[in-house]
Coordinates of C-alpha atoms in Angstrom, one line a residue:
M1 CA -0.3 -0.2 0.1
P2 CA 1.1 3.6 -0.7
S3 CA 2.5 5.5 2.0
L4 CA -0.8 8.0 3.6
R5 CA 2.4 10.4 4.6
L6 CA 3.4 10.7 0.7
M7 CA 0.2 11.3 -1.3
L8 CA -1.1 13.9 1.4
I9 CA 3.0 15.6 0.5
A10 CA 1.9 14.8 -3.2
L11 CA -2.3 16.3 -2.9
V12 CA -1.1 19.4 -1.8
Q13 CA 2.1 19.6 -4.1
G14 CA -0.5 19.4 -7.3
V15 CA -2.8 22.2 -5.3
V16 CA -0.2 24.2 -4.6
L17 CA 1.2 24.6 -8.4
Y18 CA -2.7 24.6 -9.5
V19 CA -3.1 27.4 -7.5
C20 CA 0.2 28.9 -8.6
G21 CA -1.0 28.2 -12.6
Q22 CA -3.6 30.3 -11.8
L23 CA -2.2 33.6 -10.3
S24 CA 0.2 33.3 -13.2
S25 CA -2.1 34.8 -15.5
A26 CA -3.2 37.7 -12.9
P27 CA -2.1 41.3 -12.6
M28 CA 0.7 40.9 -10.5
T29 CA 4.0 43.4 -9.6
D30 CA 7.3 42.3 -10.4
A31 CA 8.1 41.4 -6.8
Q32 CA 4.8 39.1 -6.9
Q33 CA 5.3 37.8 -9.8
A34 CA 8.8 36.5 -8.3
M35 CA 7.3 35.2 -4.9
L36 CA 5.0 33.7 -7.3
A37 CA 7.9 31.6 -8.9
S38 CA 10.0 31.0 -6.1
T39 CA 6.9 29.6 -4.6
F40 CA 6.3 27.7 -7.7
T41 CA 9.9 26.2 -7.6
L42 CA 9.7 24.9 -4.1
F43 CA 6.8 23.0 -4.9
A44 CA 7.4 21.4 -7.4
F45 CA 10.8 20.2 -7.2
G46 CA 11.6 20.2 -3.2
P47 CA 8.1 17.5 -2.7
T48 CA 10.1 15.5 -5.6
A49 CA 13.3 15.3 -4.0
Y50 CA 11.9 14.3 -0.7
Y51 CA 10.0 11.0 -3.0
L52 CA 13.5 10.0 -4.3
C53 CA 15.2 9.9 -1.1
E54 CA 12.4 8.9 1.5
H55 CA 14.5 6.2 3.2
S56 CA 17.6 7.7 5.2
A57 CA 19.4 6.4 7.6
A58 CA 18.8 9.7 9.6
P59 CA 15.3 10.7 8.5
R60 CA 15.2 14.2 10.1
R61 CA 19.0 15.4 9.4
Q62 CA 17.7 14.5 5.6
V63 CA 14.4 16.5 6.0
A64 CA 16.5 19.6 7.6
L65 CA 19.1 19.1 4.2
L66 CA 16.1 19.1 2.0
L67 CA 14.5 21.8 3.3
L68 CA 17.6 24.0 3.4
A69 CA 18.3 23.1 0.0
A70 CA 15.1 24.1 -1.6
A71 CA 14.4 26.9 0.1
L72 CA 18.2 28.2 -1.0
I73 CA 17.0 27.2 -4.7
A74 CA 13.7 28.7 -4.5
A75 CA 15.7 32.1 -3.5
L76 CA 17.5 31.9 -6.6
A77 CA 14.4 31.1 -8.4
G78 CA 12.9 33.9 -7.2
Y79 CA 15.9 36.4 -7.5
S80 CA 16.9 35.1 -11.6
H81 CA 12.9 35.2 -12.3
W82 CA 12.8 39.1 -10.6
M83 CA 15.4 40.2 -12.4
G84 CA 15.0 38.8 -15.8
Q85 CA 11.2 40.2 -16.3
A86 CA 11.1 41.8 -19.7
G87 CA 7.2 43.0 -19.2
S88 CA 5.0 41.1 -20.8
T89 CA 3.3 37.8 -20.0
S90 CA 4.7 36.0 -23.0
E91 CA 8.2 36.9 -22.0
R92 CA 7.2 36.5 -18.1
F93 CA 6.5 32.7 -18.7
N94 CA 9.7 32.3 -21.2
S95 CA 12.0 33.7 -18.2
L96 CA 9.7 31.2 -15.6
G97 CA 10.5 28.4 -18.1
R98 CA 15.0 29.8 -17.7
V99 CA 14.9 29.6 -14.2
Q100 CA 12.8 25.8 -13.6
L101 CA 15.5 25.1 -16.6
V102 CA 18.5 26.3 -13.9
S103 CA 16.4 25.0 -10.6
L104 CA 16.3 21.4 -12.0
A105 CA 20.3 21.4 -12.7
L106 CA 20.4 23.0 -9.1
W107 CA 18.8 19.7 -7.8
V108 CA 19.8 17.0 -10.2
L109 CA 23.8 18.3 -8.8
A110 CA 22.7 18.3 -5.3
L111 CA 20.3 15.9 -4.4
P112 CA 23.0 12.6 -4.8
L113 CA 25.7 15.2 -2.5
I114 CA 22.4 15.6 -0.2
Q115 CA 21.5 12.0 0.3
L116 CA 25.3 11.0 1.0
H117 CA 25.4 13.8 3.7
A118 CA 22.2 12.6 4.8
D119 CA 23.4 8.7 5.9
R120 CA 27.0 10.5 7.1
R121 CA 29.1 9.1 4.0
A122 CA 31.8 10.8 3.0
L123 CA 31.1 12.8 -0.1
T124 CA 34.8 11.3 -1.5
D125 CA 32.9 7.9 -1.0
Y126 CA 31.8 7.5 -5.2
P127 CA 30.9 4.3 -5.2
A128 CA 27.8 5.5 -2.6
L129 CA 27.8 7.9 -5.3
F130 CA 27.6 6.4 -7.9
R131 CA 24.9 4.3 -7.0
T132 CA 22.6 6.9 -5.7
S133 CA 22.8 9.0 -8.9
W134 CA 21.7 6.2 -11.4
R135 CA 19.1 4.8 -8.9
D136 CA 17.5 8.4 -9.2
A137 CA 17.6 9.1 -12.7
I138 CA 15.6 5.8 -13.4
L139 CA 13.3 6.2 -10.5
V140 CA 12.5 9.5 -12.1
I141 CA 12.5 7.8 -15.7
D142 CA 9.7 5.1 -14.5
A143 CA 7.6 7.0 -12.4
A144 CA 7.5 9.9 -15.4
V145 CA 6.5 6.9 -17.7
F146 CA 4.4 5.8 -15.2
T147 CA 2.5 8.2 -15.3
G148 CA 2.4 9.0 -19.0
I149 CA 0.4 5.9 -19.0
F150 CA -2.1 6.3 -16.6
W151 CA -2.8 9.7 -18.7
A152 CA -3.0 7.9 -22.3
V153 CA -5.5 5.3 -19.7
L154 CA -7.4 8.4 -19.0
F155 CA -7.8 10.3 -22.3
L156 CA -8.3 6.2 -23.5
G157 CA -11.5 5.9 -21.2
A158 CA -12.7 9.8 -21.9
Q159 CA -13.0 9.0 -25.7
L160 CA -15.0 5.7 -25.2
F161 CA -17.4 7.9 -22.7
G162 CA -17.9 10.4 -25.6
V163 CA -18.6 7.9 -28.4
I164 CA -21.9 7.0 -25.8
G165 CA -22.5 10.7 -25.7
L166 CA -20.6 11.2 -22.0
S167 CA -18.7 13.8 -22.1
F168 CA -18.2 15.1 -18.2
F169 CA -14.7 12.6 -18.0
R170 CA -13.4 14.2 -20.7
D171 CA -14.7 17.4 -19.8
L172 CA -13.0 16.4 -16.0
I173 CA -9.5 15.6 -16.8
R174 CA -9.2 18.2 -19.5
K175 CA -9.7 21.1 -16.4
S176 CA -6.3 22.2 -14.4
A177 CA -7.6 21.4 -10.9
F178 CA -7.8 17.8 -11.7
A179 CA -4.6 17.6 -13.8
W180 CA -1.8 19.1 -11.3
P181 CA -3.2 17.1 -8.2
A182 CA -3.2 13.9 -10.0
T183 CA -0.2 13.9 -12.0
T184 CA 1.5 14.9 -8.8
V185 CA -0.3 12.3 -6.7
C186 CA 0.2 9.6 -9.4
F187 CA 3.9 10.2 -10.1
A188 CA 4.8 9.9 -6.1
Y189 CA 2.6 7.0 -6.0
A190 CA 4.8 5.5 -9.1
V191 CA 7.9 6.0 -7.2
Q192 CA 6.8 4.3 -4.1
L193 CA 5.7 1.4 -6.2
C194 CA 9.3 1.3 -8.6
R195 CA 10.4 1.6 -4.8
R196 CA 9.7 -1.7 -3.5
H197 CA 10.6 -3.3 -6.8
A198 CA 14.3 -2.6 -5.9
V199 CA 15.4 -6.1 -8.1
M200 CA 13.6 -4.4 -10.9
V201 CA 15.4 -0.8 -10.1
E202 CA 18.8 -2.6 -10.8
S203 CA 17.9 -4.8 -13.2
I204 CA 17.1 -1.6 -15.5
Q205 CA 20.2 -0.1 -13.9
R206 CA 22.2 -2.7 -15.1
H207 CA 21.0 -3.1 -18.4
A208 CA 21.7 0.6 -18.9
L209 CA 24.9 1.5 -17.9
S210 CA 25.6 -2.3 -20.0
A211 CA 23.9 -0.6 -23.4
C212 CA 26.0 2.4 -22.6
K213 CA 28.6 0.9 -22.3
W214 CA 29.0 -1.1 -25.6
L215 CA 28.4 2.6 -27.4
L216 CA 31.6 3.7 -25.4
P217 CA 34.4 2.3 -28.2
L218 CA 31.8 3.6 -31.1
T219 CA 32.3 6.8 -29.2
L220 CA 35.2 7.1 -28.7
L221 CA 36.1 6.1 -32.5
I222 CA 34.4 8.6 -33.7
G223 CA 35.9 11.6 -31.5
A224 CA 39.6 10.0 -32.0
G225 CA 38.6 9.9 -35.9
F226 CA 37.3 13.2 -36.0
V227 CA 40.5 14.4 -34.7
L228 CA 42.9 12.9 -36.7
A229 CA 41.2 14.2 -39.6
L230 CA 41.5 17.5 -39.0
P231 CA 44.8 17.8 -39.9
F232 CA 43.7 16.9 -43.3
T233 CA 40.6 19.2 -43.9
G234 CA 41.7 21.9 -42.1
L235 CA 39.3 23.8 -39.1
K236 CA 37.5 26.3 -42.2
A237 CA 34.3 23.9 -42.8
L238 CA 34.2 23.7 -39.0
W239 CA 33.2 27.2 -37.9
A240 CA 31.5 27.7 -41.2
T241 CA 29.0 26.1 -39.8
R242 CA 28.0 28.2 -37.1
Y243 CA 27.6 25.7 -34.6
A244 CA 30.7 23.8 -34.3
A245 CA 30.6 23.8 -30.2
T246 CA 27.5 22.7 -30.2
L247 CA 28.0 19.5 -31.8
L248 CA 31.8 19.0 -29.8
L249 CA 29.8 19.8 -26.8
W250 CA 27.1 16.7 -27.6
L251 CA 29.6 14.3 -29.0
L252 CA 31.7 15.3 -25.5
A253 CA 28.6 15.0 -23.2
V254 CA 28.0 11.6 -24.8
S255 CA 30.9 10.1 -24.3
V256 CA 31.2 11.2 -20.9
L257 CA 27.7 9.6 -20.3
F258 CA 29.6 5.8 -21.8
I259 CA 32.9 6.4 -20.1
N260 CA 30.8 6.9 -16.4
A261 CA 28.7 4.0 -17.6
A262 CA 31.6 2.1 -18.7
Y263 CA 33.7 2.7 -15.8
G264 CA 30.4 1.9 -13.0
D265 CA 31.3 2.8 -9.7
G266 CA 35.1 2.0 -10.3
S267 CA 34.6 -1.5 -7.7
E268 CA 35.0 -3.6 -11.2
A269 CA 36.4 -3.9 -14.3
P270 CA 34.5 -3.1 -17.2
G271 CA 34.4 -6.4 -18.6
Y272 CA 36.7 -5.5 -22.3
P273 CA 39.0 -7.3 -24.1
R274 CA 42.4 -6.2 -22.7
W275 CA 43.0 -4.9 -26.5
L276 CA 39.9 -3.0 -26.5
A277 CA 40.0 -1.8 -22.9
A278 CA 44.0 -0.6 -23.9
L279 CA 42.2 1.3 -27.2
L280 CA 39.9 3.0 -25.6
R281 CA 42.4 5.0 -23.4
L282 CA 44.1 6.2 -25.7
F283 CA 41.0 7.1 -27.5
T284 CA 40.4 8.8 -24.1
L285 CA 42.8 11.3 -25.0
A286 CA 41.3 13.2 -27.8
L287 CA 38.5 14.4 -25.5
P288 CA 40.7 17.6 -24.8
V289 CA 41.1 18.5 -28.5
L290 CA 37.5 18.0 -28.3
A291 CA 36.7 20.0 -25.7
G292 CA 39.2 23.1 -26.4
L293 CA 37.9 23.3 -30.4
A294 CA 34.1 23.8 -28.4
L295 CA 35.9 26.7 -26.0
T296 CA 37.9 28.3 -29.0
A297 CA 34.8 27.9 -31.0
M298 CA 33.0 29.4 -28.3
W299 CA 35.4 32.0 -27.4
L300 CA 35.5 33.3 -31.4
R301 CA 31.8 34.2 -31.2
I302 CA 32.2 35.9 -27.8
Q303 CA 34.9 37.9 -30.2
Q304 CA 32.6 38.8 -32.9
H305 CA 29.2 39.7 -31.4
G306 CA 29.3 39.4 -27.4
L307 CA 27.9 37.9 -24.4
T308 CA 24.3 37.0 -24.5
I309 CA 22.3 34.6 -22.1
E310 CA 23.4 31.9 -23.6
R311 CA 26.2 32.3 -24.8
I312 CA 27.2 32.8 -20.9
W313 CA 25.6 29.1 -20.2
G314 CA 27.8 27.7 -22.9
V315 CA 31.1 28.9 -21.5
L316 CA 29.9 27.2 -18.7
V317 CA 29.6 24.0 -20.5
A318 CA 32.7 23.7 -22.5
L319 CA 34.2 24.3 -19.2
T320 CA 32.9 21.6 -18.1
G321 CA 33.6 20.0 -20.9
C322 CA 37.2 20.9 -20.5
V323 CA 37.3 20.0 -17.3
Y324 CA 35.7 16.7 -17.4
A325 CA 38.1 15.8 -20.5
L326 CA 40.9 16.4 -19.4
G327 CA 40.4 14.8 -15.9
Y328 CA 39.4 11.9 -18.1
A329 CA 43.0 11.7 -20.2
L330 CA 45.2 11.7 -17.0
A331 CA 42.9 8.9 -15.8
A332 CA 43.7 7.0 -18.7
L333 CA 47.6 8.1 -19.2
R334 CA 47.8 6.5 -15.9
G335 CA 48.8 3.3 -14.9
G336 CA 46.6 0.6 -13.0
A337 CA 42.6 0.1 -13.1
W338 CA 40.9 1.4 -16.1
L339 CA 40.4 5.0 -15.5
G340 CA 41.0 4.8 -12.0
G341 CA 40.4 8.2 -10.8
I342 CA 37.5 9.2 -12.5
G343 CA 35.2 9.4 -9.8
R344 CA 37.3 11.5 -7.9
V345 CA 36.9 14.3 -11.2
N346 CA 33.4 13.4 -11.5
V347 CA 33.0 14.6 -7.3
A348 CA 34.8 17.7 -8.2
V349 CA 33.2 19.0 -11.1
A350 CA 29.8 18.2 -9.7
I351 CA 30.4 20.7 -6.7
G352 CA 32.4 23.1 -8.9
L353 CA 29.5 23.4 -11.5
L354 CA 26.2 23.7 -8.2
V355 CA 28.2 26.3 -7.4
A356 CA 29.1 27.5 -10.7
I357 CA 25.7 28.0 -11.2
A358 CA 24.0 29.0 -8.3
L359 CA 26.6 32.3 -8.5
L360 CA 25.0 32.6 -11.9
A361 CA 21.7 32.7 -11.2
S362 CA 23.0 34.9 -7.5
P363 CA 23.8 39.0 -6.8
V364 CA 27.5 37.3 -7.4
L365 CA 27.1 36.7 -10.8
E366 CA 23.9 37.6 -12.4
Q367 CA 23.7 36.3 -15.8
H368 CA 21.7 39.3 -17.4
R369 CA 24.1 42.0 -15.9
L370 CA 27.3 39.9 -18.0
A371 CA 25.6 40.0 -20.9
L372 CA 24.5 43.5 -20.6
N373 CA 27.8 44.5 -19.7
S374 CA 30.0 43.3 -22.2
Q375 CA 27.4 44.0 -24.8
L376 CA 27.4 47.7 -24.0
A377 CA 31.0 47.4 -24.1
R378 CA 31.0 47.0 -27.8
L379 CA 28.7 49.7 -28.3
A380 CA 31.1 52.2 -26.2
A381 CA 34.3 50.6 -28.0
G382 CA 33.0 51.4 -31.2
K383 CA 32.8 47.4 -32.5
V384 CA 29.2 47.5 -33.6
S385 CA 28.0 50.6 -34.5
A386 CA 24.6 52.0 -33.3
E387 CA 22.7 50.9 -36.2
K388 CA 23.5 47.7 -35.9
F389 CA 23.7 47.4 -32.3
D390 CA 21.2 44.8 -31.0
Y391 CA 18.8 47.0 -29.0
D392 CA 16.2 44.4 -29.3
A393 CA 18.4 42.1 -26.8
L394 CA 18.1 44.6 -24.2
R395 CA 14.8 44.8 -24.7
F396 CA 13.8 40.7 -24.7
D397 CA 16.7 39.0 -23.3
M398 CA 18.6 40.8 -20.7
G399 CA 15.5 41.5 -18.1
R400 CA 15.5 44.3 -15.7
P401 CA 18.8 45.7 -16.4
G402 CA 18.8 45.9 -19.9
R403 CA 15.6 47.8 -20.0
A404 CA 17.2 50.3 -17.8
A405 CA 20.0 50.3 -19.8
L406 CA 17.8 51.0 -22.8
A407 CA 16.1 53.7 -20.9
K408 CA 19.8 55.4 -19.9
L409 CA 20.4 55.7 -24.1
A410 CA 17.8 56.8 -24.9
A411 CA 18.4 60.0 -23.0
D412 CA 21.7 59.6 -23.2
T413 CA 23.3 62.9 -25.1
T414 CA 26.9 62.3 -24.6
L415 CA 27.4 59.6 -26.6
A416 CA 29.1 59.0 -30.0
N417 CA 25.9 59.2 -32.7
H418 CA 23.6 59.6 -29.4
A419 CA 20.6 61.2 -31.9
E420 CA 20.8 57.3 -33.7
I421 CA 21.3 55.3 -30.5
N422 CA 18.5 57.4 -28.7
R423 CA 16.1 56.7 -31.5
R424 CA 16.8 53.0 -31.3
A425 CA 16.3 52.7 -27.7
T426 CA 13.5 54.6 -27.8
L427 CA 12.1 52.4 -30.4
A428 CA 13.0 49.4 -28.9
L429 CA 11.8 50.1 -25.3
A430 CA 7.8 51.2 -27.2
K431 CA 7.8 47.7 -28.6
T432 CA 5.6 45.3 -26.7
Q433 CA 7.0 42.3 -28.5
R434 CA 10.1 41.1 -30.3
Y435 CA 8.8 40.0 -34.0
G436 CA 5.4 41.0 -35.5
D437 CA 3.7 44.5 -35.9
N438 CA 5.9 46.4 -33.3
A439 CA 5.6 49.5 -35.4
K440 CA 1.5 49.0 -35.6
G441 CA 1.3 49.4 -31.7
A442 CA 3.8 52.7 -31.3
D443 CA 2.9 55.7 -31.6
F444 CA 2.0 57.5 -35.0
D445 CA 4.4 60.3 -34.2
T446 CA 7.3 58.1 -32.5
V447 CA 7.4 56.2 -36.4
L448 CA 6.8 58.8 -37.9
A449 CA 9.8 61.0 -36.6
S450 CA 11.6 57.5 -36.8
T451 CA 11.4 57.1 -40.8
K452 CA 14.0 58.1 -42.6
L453 CA 13.3 60.1 -45.7
Y454 CA 15.9 59.6 -49.1
P455 CA 17.4 60.8 -50.9
T456 CA 19.2 63.0 -48.8
G457 CA 17.5 66.0 -47.7
A458 CA 14.3 64.7 -49.0
T459 CA 10.8 66.1 -46.8
L460 CA 7.4 64.2 -46.3
P461 CA 4.7 66.9 -48.2
A462 CA 2.2 68.1 -45.4
D463 CA -0.9 67.4 -46.8
F464 CA 0.5 63.5 -47.2
I465 CA 1.6 63.8 -43.5
D466 CA -2.0 64.7 -42.8
Y467 CA -3.3 61.2 -45.1
A468 CA -0.9 59.1 -43.7
R469 CA -2.0 59.8 -40.1
A470 CA -6.1 59.7 -41.1
H471 CA -4.5 56.2 -42.2
R472 CA -2.2 55.5 -39.9
D473 CA -1.8 51.4 -40.6
N474 CA -1.7 51.9 -44.6
F475 CA 1.2 54.2 -43.3
I476 CA 3.0 51.8 -41.3
S477 CA 3.1 48.7 -44.2
L478 CA 4.1 50.8 -46.7
A479 CA 7.4 52.9 -44.6
C480 CA 8.0 49.7 -42.3
K481 CA 9.6 46.4 -43.2
T482 CA 8.0 43.9 -40.9
N483 CA 6.1 46.7 -39.7
D484 CA 9.3 47.0 -36.8
A485 CA 9.3 51.1 -36.3
A486 CA 13.7 50.5 -36.3
T487 CA 13.0 50.0 -40.4
C488 CA 11.1 52.3 -41.2
G489 CA 12.1 54.6 -44.5
L490 CA 10.1 56.2 -47.7
I491 CA 11.4 58.0 -50.7
V492 CA 10.1 60.9 -52.0
L493 CA 10.7 61.3 -55.7
D494 CA 9.6 62.5 -58.9
L495 CA 8.8 59.3 -60.9
D496 CA 6.4 60.7 -63.9
G497 CA 8.6 63.8 -64.2
D498 CA 4.9 66.5 -63.6
G499 CA 7.2 68.1 -60.6
Q500 CA 4.8 66.8 -58.1
P501 CA 6.7 63.4 -55.6
E502 CA 5.4 59.8 -55.5
I503 CA 6.0 58.1 -52.3
L504 CA 7.1 54.4 -52.1
P505 CA 9.1 52.5 -49.6
A506 CA 12.7 52.8 -48.9
V507 CA 13.6 49.2 -49.2
P508 CA 10.7 48.1 -51.6
Q509 CA 9.6 44.2 -50.7
Y510 CA 6.2 42.3 -53.3
R511 CA 4.8 44.4 -55.1
P512 CA 4.1 47.8 -52.8
Q513 CA 1.9 50.1 -53.3
I514 CA 2.8 53.8 -54.9
Y515 CA 1.5 57.0 -53.4
A516 CA 0.3 59.8 -55.7
R517 CA -1.4 63.3 -55.7
T518 CA -4.2 63.3 -57.9
A519 CA -7.4 66.0 -57.6
A520 CA -9.2 63.3 -55.3
G521 CA -6.2 64.2 -53.1
W522 CA -3.1 61.1 -52.2
Q523 CA -3.7 57.8 -53.2
T524 CA -2.2 54.6 -54.2
I525 CA -2.2 55.4 -58.0
G526 CA -0.2 51.4 -58.6
Y527 CA 2.3 49.0 -57.4
L528 CA 6.0 48.6 -58.5
E529 CA 6.9 45.4 -60.2
I530 CA 11.2 44.7 -60.8
S531 CA 12.0 44.7 -64.1
L532 CA 15.6 44.1 -63.6
R533 CA 16.9 42.7 -60.6
G534 CA 20.7 43.4 -59.4
C535 CA 23.3 40.7 -57.7
H536 CA 22.9 42.5 -54.7
D537 CA 19.9 42.6 -52.3
T538 CA 18.7 46.2 -51.8
T539 CA 19.6 47.6 -48.6
D540 CA 18.6 51.4 -46.7
A541 CA 22.2 52.3 -48.4
D542 CA 21.2 51.8 -51.8
A543 CA 18.0 53.9 -51.2
A544 CA 20.4 56.8 -50.7
T545 CA 21.2 57.0 -54.8
A546 CA 17.0 56.1 -55.4
T547 CA 16.5 58.4 -58.4
A548 CA 13.7 58.1 -61.8
A549 CA 14.5 56.8 -64.8
K550 CA 13.7 55.9 -68.4
P551 CA 12.6 52.8 -69.0
L552 CA 15.3 50.8 -71.2
W553 CA 12.4 49.5 -73.5
N554 CA 9.6 51.2 -74.3
D555 CA 6.0 49.6 -73.5
L556 CA 4.1 47.4 -76.6
L557 CA 0.5 48.7 -77.2
I558 CA -1.9 45.9 -78.4
G559 CA -5.1 47.6 -78.7
Q560 CA -6.4 48.6 -75.6
E561 CA -3.9 46.2 -73.5
R562 CA -0.3 47.7 -72.1
W563 CA 2.7 45.3 -72.5
M564 CA 6.0 46.3 -70.5
V565 CA 9.4 44.5 -71.7
I566 CA 11.0 42.4 -68.3
P567 CA 14.6 42.0 -69.3
D568 CA 16.9 39.2 -67.7
R569 CA 20.2 39.7 -66.3
A570 CA 20.3 37.8 -63.8
A571 CA 22.8 35.6 -65.7
D572 CA 25.0 38.8 -65.2
C573 CA 25.3 38.4 -61.4
D574 CA 28.5 36.1 -60.3
T575 CA 26.5 33.9 -57.9
N576 CA 24.6 32.8 -61.0
K577 CA 27.5 32.0 -63.5
K578 CA 27.7 28.2 -64.4
P579 CA 32.1 27.2 -65.1

């Protein structure tokens, strides 16, 4: 029978998570949202950790350690969410998602250490730490599979009842008030069920370790073969992928996982033939090269574009990979037991990673500030121009510090090219979403003031401005590429030689409309059709040289139909020339 105490804890957990979900969409201050994120983190992971390590030689000591860890991680989650808030509801949910991933990583690293400490075992007791970590992982996977099957059966029942016209069951399981408590209670029950079948858990663990162990030779062979091929292929093709670090780190992560599976708790040899064990030692020496290349790729990217939130975490992962790779390579060079000593490397990396993640989520090395300072330093040093600086990254990716920095940029008149910086920072602050119709939500006068006019010195006629104000959406669709106020531009040019200007977009897209003054006032008189495509895409810089040009060919008039010649010179472009 399941433990009544755990079932009640799971029920309370589900109810609290449901209440947090309901409150998440309600109007709240930033501080209240941070407290809600902290509460959600506390109840999402705290009780779950308790289910996994219920049995202990010192239960009170274990509960005290779990409560301390839950409080610290929840506090970090609340602070990180408060710093990462960028305004809109969707951004709050994105911030909460990142916070929960960080909290999950902290719990994965901390829980085995807590279990060892609660049993009064030393952190250097690697065999116990290995068994605890793998047992927790298998319990979570088994419980998640059980919970998934539970929900599949519920949906099957709902479909069957629906066939005979009874929808109450389907309506019930779709309600979040049922879904949250049902899921937590089911998960807690599944953990207890799996724990009572210790033989099954151990059997699954042996099969998983065995499968990983025999995939290790293939993985290390791929890594070593890649390293040996580099002197002949060079690094240019690798850097050109723009995701070299991701590929290398995934290969490194899989190699580390499989090496640990083969090594086990260190009490037994992995069972490889002697020649294969020696060959794997040799192949392990390729890991530092892979890790070094991943770190180099990451560094080159940072040199080019500065730090972002994603790159900060990427650097942490790359540095962790380097420590693993160097530690495992040194273990491979030493004699004695196969890769003896990697247990100490694993414990050191786990503790170091736990501290590093906590620091990045805390005020000490707050991730948003690190990324922001890097980007602002690039702007101040002139490494990126005011026109190409990513103001949207400050607005949407760097949370509270990013918004504060944008406000300062919008008001600072001492900066070089301050007019352009102020204009773009103001527009970024006014955005409510990163992509989409941002210009349509902005004030008309703000959009008009941000619209660049070409050729240089051109001005919009006063009556056109009045017309545009009355037809605001049409004006924005004409002037603003992708409806983004930061990309608005118009060409004011006399195309028909009547002394009156026509208005058209600075960077024409598909069949853009042309506005002209007529006897009835300003209105569209047609659209543009490209008659001769150049070898390069049109940019804002090209709009400054816009002129009226005579047609290359006269139109053809057949009866009342007018045909125009569309020249085809695409073959003149270098990219289209055949060898």
